[in-house]
Coordinates of C-alpha atoms (C1' of nucleotides) in Angstrom, one line a residue:
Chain A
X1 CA 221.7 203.9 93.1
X2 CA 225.4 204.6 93.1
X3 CA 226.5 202.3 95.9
X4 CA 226.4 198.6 95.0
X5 CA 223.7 196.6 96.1
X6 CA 225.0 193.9 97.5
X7 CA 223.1 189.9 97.2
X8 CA 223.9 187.1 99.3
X9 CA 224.1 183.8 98.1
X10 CA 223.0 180.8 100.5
X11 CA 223.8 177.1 98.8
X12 CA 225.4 174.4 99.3
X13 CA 227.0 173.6 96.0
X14 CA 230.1 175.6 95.0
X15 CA 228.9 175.3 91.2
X16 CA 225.6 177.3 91.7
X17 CA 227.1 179.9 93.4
X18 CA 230.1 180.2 91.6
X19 CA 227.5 180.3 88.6
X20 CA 225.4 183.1 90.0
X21 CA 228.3 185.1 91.2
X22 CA 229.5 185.3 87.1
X23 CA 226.2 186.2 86.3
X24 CA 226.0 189.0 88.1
X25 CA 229.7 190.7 87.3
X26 CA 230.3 193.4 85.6
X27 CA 226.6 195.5 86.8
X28 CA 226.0 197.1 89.9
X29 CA 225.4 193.7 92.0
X30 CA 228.1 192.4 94.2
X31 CA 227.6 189.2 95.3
X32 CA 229.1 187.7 98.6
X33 CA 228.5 183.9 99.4
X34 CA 227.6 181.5 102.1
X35 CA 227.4 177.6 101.8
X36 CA 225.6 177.0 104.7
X37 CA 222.9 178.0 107.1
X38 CA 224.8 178.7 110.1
X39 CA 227.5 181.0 107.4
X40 CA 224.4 182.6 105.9
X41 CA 222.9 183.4 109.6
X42 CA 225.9 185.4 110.4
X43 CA 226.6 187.2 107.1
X44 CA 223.1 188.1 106.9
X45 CA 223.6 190.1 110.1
X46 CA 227.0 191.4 109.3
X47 CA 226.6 192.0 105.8
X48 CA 223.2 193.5 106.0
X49 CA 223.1 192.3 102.1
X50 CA 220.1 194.0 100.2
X51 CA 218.3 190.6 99.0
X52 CA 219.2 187.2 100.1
X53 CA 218.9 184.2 97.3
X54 CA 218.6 181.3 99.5
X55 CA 218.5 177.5 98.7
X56 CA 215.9 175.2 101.0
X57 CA 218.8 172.3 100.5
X58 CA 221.2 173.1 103.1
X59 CA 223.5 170.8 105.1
X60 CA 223.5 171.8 108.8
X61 CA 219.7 174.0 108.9
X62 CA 216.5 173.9 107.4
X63 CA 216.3 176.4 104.4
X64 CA 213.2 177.7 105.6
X65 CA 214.5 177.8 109.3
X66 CA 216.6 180.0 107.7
X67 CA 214.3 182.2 106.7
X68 CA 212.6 182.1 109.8
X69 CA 215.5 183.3 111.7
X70 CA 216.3 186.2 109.2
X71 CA 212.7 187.3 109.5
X72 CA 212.9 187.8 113.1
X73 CA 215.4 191.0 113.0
X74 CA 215.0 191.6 109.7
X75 CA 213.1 192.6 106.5
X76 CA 215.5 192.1 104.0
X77 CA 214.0 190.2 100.9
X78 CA 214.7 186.9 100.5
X79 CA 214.2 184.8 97.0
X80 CA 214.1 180.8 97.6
X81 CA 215.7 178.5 94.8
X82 CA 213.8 175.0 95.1
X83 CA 215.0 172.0 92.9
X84 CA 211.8 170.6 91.1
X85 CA 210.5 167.5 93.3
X86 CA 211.1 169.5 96.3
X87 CA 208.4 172.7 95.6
X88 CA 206.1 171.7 99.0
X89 CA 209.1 173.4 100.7
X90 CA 208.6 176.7 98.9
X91 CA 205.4 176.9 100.3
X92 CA 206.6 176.5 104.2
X93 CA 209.6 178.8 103.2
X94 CA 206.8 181.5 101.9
X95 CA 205.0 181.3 104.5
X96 CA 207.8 181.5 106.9
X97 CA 208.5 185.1 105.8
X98 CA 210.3 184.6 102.2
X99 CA 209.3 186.6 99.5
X100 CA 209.2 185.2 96.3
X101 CA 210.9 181.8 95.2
X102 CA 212.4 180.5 92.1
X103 CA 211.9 176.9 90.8
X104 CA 215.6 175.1 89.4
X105 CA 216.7 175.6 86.9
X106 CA 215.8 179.3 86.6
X107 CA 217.2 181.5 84.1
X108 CA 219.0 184.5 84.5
X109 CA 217.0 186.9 83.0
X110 CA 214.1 185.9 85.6
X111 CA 216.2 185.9 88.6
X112 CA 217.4 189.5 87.7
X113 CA 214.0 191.1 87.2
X114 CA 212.5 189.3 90.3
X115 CA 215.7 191.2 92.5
X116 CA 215.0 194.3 90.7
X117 CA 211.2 194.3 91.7
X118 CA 212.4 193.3 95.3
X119 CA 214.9 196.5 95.3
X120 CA 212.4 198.6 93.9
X121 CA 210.4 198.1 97.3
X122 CA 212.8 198.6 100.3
X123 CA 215.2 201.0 98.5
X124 CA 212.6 202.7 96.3
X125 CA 209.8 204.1 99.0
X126 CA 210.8 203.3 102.0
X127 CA 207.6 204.4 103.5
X128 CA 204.4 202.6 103.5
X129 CA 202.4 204.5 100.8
X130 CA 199.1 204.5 101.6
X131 CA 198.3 204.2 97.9
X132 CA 199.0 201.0 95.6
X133 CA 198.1 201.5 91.6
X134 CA 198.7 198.7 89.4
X135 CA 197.8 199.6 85.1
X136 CA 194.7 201.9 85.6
X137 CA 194.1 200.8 89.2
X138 CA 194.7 202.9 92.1
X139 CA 193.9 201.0 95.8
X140 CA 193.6 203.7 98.5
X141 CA 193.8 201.9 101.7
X142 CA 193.2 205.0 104.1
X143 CA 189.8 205.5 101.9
X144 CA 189.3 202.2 101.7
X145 CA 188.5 202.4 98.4
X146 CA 189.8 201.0 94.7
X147 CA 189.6 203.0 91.4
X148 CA 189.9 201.6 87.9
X149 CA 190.3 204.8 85.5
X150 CA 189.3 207.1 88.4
X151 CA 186.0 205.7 88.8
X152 CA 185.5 203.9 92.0
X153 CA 184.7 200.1 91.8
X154 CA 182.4 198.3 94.2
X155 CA 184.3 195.2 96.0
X156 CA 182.8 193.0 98.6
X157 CA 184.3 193.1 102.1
X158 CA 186.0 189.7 101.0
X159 CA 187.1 191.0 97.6
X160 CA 188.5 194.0 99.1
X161 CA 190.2 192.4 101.9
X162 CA 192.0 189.9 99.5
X163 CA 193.1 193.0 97.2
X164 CA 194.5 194.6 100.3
X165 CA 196.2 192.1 101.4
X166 CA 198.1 191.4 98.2
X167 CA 198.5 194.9 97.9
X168 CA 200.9 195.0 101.0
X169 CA 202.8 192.4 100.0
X170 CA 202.9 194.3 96.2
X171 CA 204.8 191.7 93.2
X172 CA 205.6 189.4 96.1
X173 CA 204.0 186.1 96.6
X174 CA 201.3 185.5 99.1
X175 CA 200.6 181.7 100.0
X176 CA 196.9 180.3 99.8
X177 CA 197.2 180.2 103.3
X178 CA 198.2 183.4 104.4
X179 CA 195.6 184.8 102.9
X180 CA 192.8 182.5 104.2
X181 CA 193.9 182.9 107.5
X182 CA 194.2 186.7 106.9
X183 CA 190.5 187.3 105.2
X184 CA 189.3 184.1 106.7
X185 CA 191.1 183.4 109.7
X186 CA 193.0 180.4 111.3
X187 CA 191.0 177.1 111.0
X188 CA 190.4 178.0 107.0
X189 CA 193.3 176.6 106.1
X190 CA 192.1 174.4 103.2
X191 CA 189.4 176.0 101.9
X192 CA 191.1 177.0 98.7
X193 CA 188.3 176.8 96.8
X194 CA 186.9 179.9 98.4
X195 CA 190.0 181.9 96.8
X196 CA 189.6 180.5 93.7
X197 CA 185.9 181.9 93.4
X198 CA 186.8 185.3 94.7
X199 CA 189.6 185.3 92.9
X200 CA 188.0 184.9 89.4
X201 CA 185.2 187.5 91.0
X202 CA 188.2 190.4 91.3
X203 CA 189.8 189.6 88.0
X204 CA 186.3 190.5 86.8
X205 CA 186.1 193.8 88.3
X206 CA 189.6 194.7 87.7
X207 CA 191.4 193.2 84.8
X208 CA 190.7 194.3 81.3
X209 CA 191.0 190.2 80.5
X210 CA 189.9 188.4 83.5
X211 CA 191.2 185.3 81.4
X212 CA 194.2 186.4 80.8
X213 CA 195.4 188.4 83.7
X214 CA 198.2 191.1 83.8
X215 CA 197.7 192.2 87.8
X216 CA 196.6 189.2 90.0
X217 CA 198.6 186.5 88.7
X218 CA 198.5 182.7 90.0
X219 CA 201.1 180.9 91.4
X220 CA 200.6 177.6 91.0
X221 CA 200.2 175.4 93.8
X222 CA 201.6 178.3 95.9
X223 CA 198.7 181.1 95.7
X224 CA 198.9 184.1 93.7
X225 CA 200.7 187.4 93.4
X226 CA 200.1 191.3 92.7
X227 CA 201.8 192.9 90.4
X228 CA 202.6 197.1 90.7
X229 CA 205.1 197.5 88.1
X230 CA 204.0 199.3 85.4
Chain B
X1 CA 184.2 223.2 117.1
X2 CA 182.3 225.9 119.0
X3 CA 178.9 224.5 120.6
X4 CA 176.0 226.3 119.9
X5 CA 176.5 230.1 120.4
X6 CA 175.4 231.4 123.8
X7 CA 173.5 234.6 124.3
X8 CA 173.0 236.2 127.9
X9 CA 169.9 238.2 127.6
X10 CA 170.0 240.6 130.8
X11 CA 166.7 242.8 130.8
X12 CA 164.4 243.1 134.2
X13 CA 161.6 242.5 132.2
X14 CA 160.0 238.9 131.7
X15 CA 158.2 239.6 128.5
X16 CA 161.0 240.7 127.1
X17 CA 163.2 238.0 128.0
X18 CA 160.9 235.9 126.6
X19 CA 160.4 237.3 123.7
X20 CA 164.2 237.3 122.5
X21 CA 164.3 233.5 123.8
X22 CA 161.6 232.5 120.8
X23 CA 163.4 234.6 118.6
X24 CA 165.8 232.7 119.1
X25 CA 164.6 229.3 119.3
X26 CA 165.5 227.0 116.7
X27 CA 167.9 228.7 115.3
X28 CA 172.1 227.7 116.5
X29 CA 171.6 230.1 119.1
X30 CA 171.1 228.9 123.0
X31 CA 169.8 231.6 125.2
X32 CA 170.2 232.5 128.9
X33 CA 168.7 234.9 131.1
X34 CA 169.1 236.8 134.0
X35 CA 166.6 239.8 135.4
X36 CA 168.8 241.7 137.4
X37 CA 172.6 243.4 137.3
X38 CA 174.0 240.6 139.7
X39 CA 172.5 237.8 138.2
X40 CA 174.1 239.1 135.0
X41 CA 177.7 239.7 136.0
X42 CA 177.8 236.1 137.7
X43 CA 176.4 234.2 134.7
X44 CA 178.6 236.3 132.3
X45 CA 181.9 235.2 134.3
X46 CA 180.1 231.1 134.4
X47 CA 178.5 230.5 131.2
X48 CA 181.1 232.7 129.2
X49 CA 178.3 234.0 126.5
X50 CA 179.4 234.6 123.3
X51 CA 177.0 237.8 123.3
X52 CA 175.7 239.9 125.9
X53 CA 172.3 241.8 125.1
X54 CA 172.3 244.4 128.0
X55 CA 168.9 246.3 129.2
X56 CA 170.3 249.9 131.0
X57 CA 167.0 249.6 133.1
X58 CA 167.6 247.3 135.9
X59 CA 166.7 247.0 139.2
X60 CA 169.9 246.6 140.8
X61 CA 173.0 248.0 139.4
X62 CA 173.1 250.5 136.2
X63 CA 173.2 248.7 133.6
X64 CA 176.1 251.0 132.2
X65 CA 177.7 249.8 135.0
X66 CA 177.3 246.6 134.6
X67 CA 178.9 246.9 131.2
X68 CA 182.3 248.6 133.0
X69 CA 182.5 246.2 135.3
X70 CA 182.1 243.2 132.3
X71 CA 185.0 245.0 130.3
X72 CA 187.4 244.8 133.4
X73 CA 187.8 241.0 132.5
X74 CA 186.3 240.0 129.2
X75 CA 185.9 241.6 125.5
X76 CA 182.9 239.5 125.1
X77 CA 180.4 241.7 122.7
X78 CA 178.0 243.9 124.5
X79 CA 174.5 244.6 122.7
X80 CA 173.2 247.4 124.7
X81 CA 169.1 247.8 125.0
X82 CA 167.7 251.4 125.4
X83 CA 163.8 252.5 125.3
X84 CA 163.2 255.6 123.2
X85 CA 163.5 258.4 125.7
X86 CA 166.5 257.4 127.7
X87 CA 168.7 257.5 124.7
X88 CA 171.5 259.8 126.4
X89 CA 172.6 256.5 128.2
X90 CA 173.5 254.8 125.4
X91 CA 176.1 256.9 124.3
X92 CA 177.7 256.5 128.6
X93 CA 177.4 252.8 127.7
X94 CA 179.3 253.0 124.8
X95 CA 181.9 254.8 126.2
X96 CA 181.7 252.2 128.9
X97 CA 183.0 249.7 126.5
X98 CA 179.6 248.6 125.0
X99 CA 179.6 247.4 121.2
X100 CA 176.5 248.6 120.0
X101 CA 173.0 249.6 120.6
X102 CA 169.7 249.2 119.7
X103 CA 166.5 251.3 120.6
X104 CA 163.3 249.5 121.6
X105 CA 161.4 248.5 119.5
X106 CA 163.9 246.7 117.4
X107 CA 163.0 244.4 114.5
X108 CA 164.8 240.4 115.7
X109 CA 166.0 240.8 111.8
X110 CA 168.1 243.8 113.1
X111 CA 168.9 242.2 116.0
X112 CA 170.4 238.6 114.3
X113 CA 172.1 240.8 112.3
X114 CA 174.5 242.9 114.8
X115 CA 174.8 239.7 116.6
X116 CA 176.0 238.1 113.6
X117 CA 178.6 241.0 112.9
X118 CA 179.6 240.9 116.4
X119 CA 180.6 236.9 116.0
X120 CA 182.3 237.4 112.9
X121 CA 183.9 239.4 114.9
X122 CA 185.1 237.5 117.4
X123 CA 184.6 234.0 116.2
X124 CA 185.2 234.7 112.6
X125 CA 188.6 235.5 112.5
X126 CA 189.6 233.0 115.0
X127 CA 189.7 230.3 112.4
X128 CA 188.8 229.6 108.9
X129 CA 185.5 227.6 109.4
X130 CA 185.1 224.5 108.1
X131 CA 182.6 223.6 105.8
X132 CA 181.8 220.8 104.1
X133 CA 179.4 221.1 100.8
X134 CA 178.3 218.2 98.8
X135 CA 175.6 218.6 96.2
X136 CA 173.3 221.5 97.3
X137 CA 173.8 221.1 100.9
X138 CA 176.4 222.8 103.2
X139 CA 177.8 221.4 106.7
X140 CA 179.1 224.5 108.9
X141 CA 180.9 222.9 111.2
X142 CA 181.5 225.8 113.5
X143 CA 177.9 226.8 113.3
X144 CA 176.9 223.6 113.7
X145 CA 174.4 224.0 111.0
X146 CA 173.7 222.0 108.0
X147 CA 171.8 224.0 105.2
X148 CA 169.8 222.2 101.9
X149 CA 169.6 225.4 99.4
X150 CA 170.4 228.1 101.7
X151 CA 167.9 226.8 103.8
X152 CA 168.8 225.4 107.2
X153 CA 168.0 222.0 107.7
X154 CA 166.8 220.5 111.2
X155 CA 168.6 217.6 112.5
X156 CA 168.4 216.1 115.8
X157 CA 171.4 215.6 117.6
X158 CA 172.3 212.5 116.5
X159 CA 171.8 212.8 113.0
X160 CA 173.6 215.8 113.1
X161 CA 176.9 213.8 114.8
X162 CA 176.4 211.2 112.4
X163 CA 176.8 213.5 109.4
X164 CA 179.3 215.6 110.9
X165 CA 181.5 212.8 111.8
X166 CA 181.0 211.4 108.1
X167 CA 182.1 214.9 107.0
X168 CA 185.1 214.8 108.8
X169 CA 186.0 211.9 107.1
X170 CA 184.6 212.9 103.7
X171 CA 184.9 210.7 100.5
X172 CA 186.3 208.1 102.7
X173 CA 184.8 204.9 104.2
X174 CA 183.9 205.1 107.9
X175 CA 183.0 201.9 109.5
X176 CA 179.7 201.3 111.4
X177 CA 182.2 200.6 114.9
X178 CA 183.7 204.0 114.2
X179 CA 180.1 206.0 113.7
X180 CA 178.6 203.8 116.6
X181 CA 181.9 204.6 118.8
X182 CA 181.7 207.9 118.1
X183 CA 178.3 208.6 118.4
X184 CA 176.9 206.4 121.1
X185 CA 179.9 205.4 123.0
X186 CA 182.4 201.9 123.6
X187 CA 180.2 199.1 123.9
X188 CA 177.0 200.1 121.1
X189 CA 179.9 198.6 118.4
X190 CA 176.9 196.2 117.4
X191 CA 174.1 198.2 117.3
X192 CA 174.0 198.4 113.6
X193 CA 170.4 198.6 113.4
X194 CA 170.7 202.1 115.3
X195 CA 172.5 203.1 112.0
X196 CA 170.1 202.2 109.4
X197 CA 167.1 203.7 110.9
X198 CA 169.2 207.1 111.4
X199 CA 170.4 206.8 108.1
X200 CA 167.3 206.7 106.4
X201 CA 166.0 209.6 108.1
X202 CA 169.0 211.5 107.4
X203 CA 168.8 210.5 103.7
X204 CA 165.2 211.4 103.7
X205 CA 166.2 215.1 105.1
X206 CA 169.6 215.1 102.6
X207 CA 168.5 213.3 99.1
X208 CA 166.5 214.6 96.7
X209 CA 165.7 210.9 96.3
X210 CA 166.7 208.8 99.6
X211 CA 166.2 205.4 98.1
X212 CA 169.1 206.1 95.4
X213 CA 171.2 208.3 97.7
X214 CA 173.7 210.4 96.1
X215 CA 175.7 211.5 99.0
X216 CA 174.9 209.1 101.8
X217 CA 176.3 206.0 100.4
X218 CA 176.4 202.3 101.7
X219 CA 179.4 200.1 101.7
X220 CA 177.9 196.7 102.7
X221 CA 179.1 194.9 105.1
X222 CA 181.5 197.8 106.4
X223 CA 180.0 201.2 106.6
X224 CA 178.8 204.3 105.1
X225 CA 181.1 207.2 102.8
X226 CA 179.9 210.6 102.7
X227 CA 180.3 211.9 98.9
X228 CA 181.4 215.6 98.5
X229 CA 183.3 215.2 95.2
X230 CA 180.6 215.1 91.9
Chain C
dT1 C1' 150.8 216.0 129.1
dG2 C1' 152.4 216.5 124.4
dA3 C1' 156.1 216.9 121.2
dA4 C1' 160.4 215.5 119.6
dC5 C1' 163.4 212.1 119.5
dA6 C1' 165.5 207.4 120.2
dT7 C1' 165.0 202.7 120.3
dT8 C1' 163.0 198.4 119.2
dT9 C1' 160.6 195.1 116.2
dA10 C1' 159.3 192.9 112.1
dC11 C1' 159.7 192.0 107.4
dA12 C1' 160.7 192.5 102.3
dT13 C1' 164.5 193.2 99.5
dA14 C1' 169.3 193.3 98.1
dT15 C1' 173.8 191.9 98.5
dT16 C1' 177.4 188.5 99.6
dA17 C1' 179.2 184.1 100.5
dT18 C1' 179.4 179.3 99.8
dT19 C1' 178.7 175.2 97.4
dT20 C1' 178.5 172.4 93.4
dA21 C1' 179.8 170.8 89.1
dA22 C1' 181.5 171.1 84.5
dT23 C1' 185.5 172.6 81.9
dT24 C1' 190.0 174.0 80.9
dG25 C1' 194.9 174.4 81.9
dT26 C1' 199.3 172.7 83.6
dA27 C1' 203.1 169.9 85.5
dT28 C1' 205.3 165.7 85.4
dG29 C1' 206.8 160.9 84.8
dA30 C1' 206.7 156.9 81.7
Chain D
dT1 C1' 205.6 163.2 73.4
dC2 C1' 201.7 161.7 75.6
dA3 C1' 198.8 160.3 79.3
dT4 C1' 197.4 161.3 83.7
dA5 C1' 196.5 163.6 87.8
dC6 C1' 196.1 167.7 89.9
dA7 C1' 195.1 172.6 90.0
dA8 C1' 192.6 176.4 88.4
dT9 C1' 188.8 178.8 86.1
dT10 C1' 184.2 179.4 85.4
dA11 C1' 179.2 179.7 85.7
dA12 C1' 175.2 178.8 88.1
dA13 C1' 172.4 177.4 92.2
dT14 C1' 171.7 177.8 97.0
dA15 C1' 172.5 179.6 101.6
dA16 C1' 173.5 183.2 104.6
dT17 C1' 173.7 188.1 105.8
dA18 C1' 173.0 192.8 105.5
dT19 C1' 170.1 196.6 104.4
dG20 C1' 166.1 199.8 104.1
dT21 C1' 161.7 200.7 105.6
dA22 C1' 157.6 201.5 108.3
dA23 C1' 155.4 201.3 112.4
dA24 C1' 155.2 200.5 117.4
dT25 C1' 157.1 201.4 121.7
dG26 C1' 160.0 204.0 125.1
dT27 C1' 162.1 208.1 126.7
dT28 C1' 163.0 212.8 127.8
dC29 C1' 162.0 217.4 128.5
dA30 C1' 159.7 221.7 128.7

DNA sequence: TGAACATTTACATATTATTTAATTGTATGA
DNA sequence: TCATACAATTAAATAATATGTAAATGTTCA
């Protein structure tokens, strides 16, 4: 990666920004700001930054308006900072198209591996790759069929579609509902219960320590995430 | 995929007409007639035989005739017929542009076999055929022939379209819509019970042990995968 | 008409999904 | 820090579906 990549910053207070723009000089980021929605609408399009960091608390628009509008033209990832008391809007932001989100305060360390992972995707492989391996797993969606240390494993059509599902939204975070209204469909909403027990059934047949998982992780309160990176 | 290869079988004789039609029977092969020099020379320019077994003895027209007048358009293989005693025509009918001969009475082991060199012939070098093997059974795909052991197997039509479609998509999951599409048409996509009782015959004719099917496997709730890979 | 094949029916078995309940883990405010 | 409420994991029971099978009934074609 020789060219900068190049992060927009959406919030509202100067001190945040000014804090995440130190953090990332001197590497390979460039960081270019906006204070509010309306600013972070337009430099998203004119920019064309490479991930956006974008705060729900803005003063003229709806963080996860934001998002909403972004998603529209664009699939540029985008990484929501929520203060703690205000995480139900993480969820809506999600939901709305975001791809992962970060809880206040954060520290750097975190924020930098979460945009790397986000990189990796839409610079790395551009292309949809038919396969998805996470540790000794290998999900082959043309086949329709997952591998743990080449040996195929048997998955129920629930278990698979849920794998799948995560699988295309790889280390980002899928909401409880998107993927009960994916596997379920709309009007299953709620039933969260229903992941849960699959959920524990796929750790079983994929994780080396369903108790202690390194691929299908939880997000509490949120729903859960895949993890590729190996 | 070539259908079924066609034979035109022009002799004045019934009995002998016959007789090469049994031969013949059950076997890839799909005979046609016709008694006379006329009949043959319209059915060779409509069906388009893949072979042409050519009597010299008709009513009609010479049969060497016959064969000139076949090579002025096609370079379909000519098997030319002679009795014992008029053997001097042969020779005019090769030089008419006749393939090869044979002199009543001929054995129908020697017969399958210079119609067999005179596809590979033609057909053989057209394209690499594609077969599919798994275990100790083979899927011609050209031929249209699936063999158990060397030894061909009989399938009726549909189990033969099942498997073959199954092989096309070999080691990979095929859906009961896309085998009941394929097979039966739009609007069978819920006739799954059509599936199972074709599927168990064509495991009893496949496995060595159809209730633990090696090849044929099920994928609950979603399909069937055709194993070619040990 | 008989033979070969396809469809339909009925039912035992196998596989999945859902529900329930007990337990453990985690976030958060006093 | 601790108590508390909520969330998540887990196992086990029950319900719901899917599958394999055999056997009966149609259908087609020579």
């Amino acid at each position: 990666m020789s060219i900068a990549v190049k992060i927009l910053v959406v919030d509202d207070e100067a001190q945040i920004r000014k804090f995440l723009k130190s953090s990332f000089a001197g590497t390979e980021y460039k960081v270019i700001e906006a204070e509010d929605g309306q600013t972070a609408l337009r430099l998203a399009g004119t920019e064309m930054p490479d991930v956006i960091l974008l705060d729900l608390g803005l003063p003229d628009i709806d963080g996860v308006d934001v998002a909403k509008q972004i998603r529209e033209w664009s699939q540029v990832p985008i990484i929501v900072l929520t203060a703690r008391g205000h995480e139900d809007d993480k969820v809506e932001a999600l939901d709305a198209g975001a791809d992962d989100y970060l809880t206040k305060p954060f520290s750097v360390k975190e924020l930098m591996a979460r945009v790397k992972v986000m990189l990796r995707r839409t610079l790395g492989n551009a292309a949809a790759e038919p396969v998805v391996e996470f540790g000794d797993c290998k999900l082959d969606l043309a086949a329709r069929l997952v591998y743990k240390n080449d040996e195929v494993l048997k998955l129920t059509p629930i278990e698979y579609k849920l794998l799948a599902f995560m699988a295309k939204y790889a280390d980002k975070v899928v909401t409880h509902k998107m993927l009960l209204s994916d596997v379920w469909g709309p009007g299953y909403d709620f039933e969260v219960q229903y992941l849960r027990v699959h959920m524990k059934n796929l750790r079983h047949k994929i994780e080396d320590e369903p108790a202690n998982p390194q691929f299908i992780l939880t997000e509490a309160g949120v729903g859960y995430r895949l993890v590729t990176k190996g």
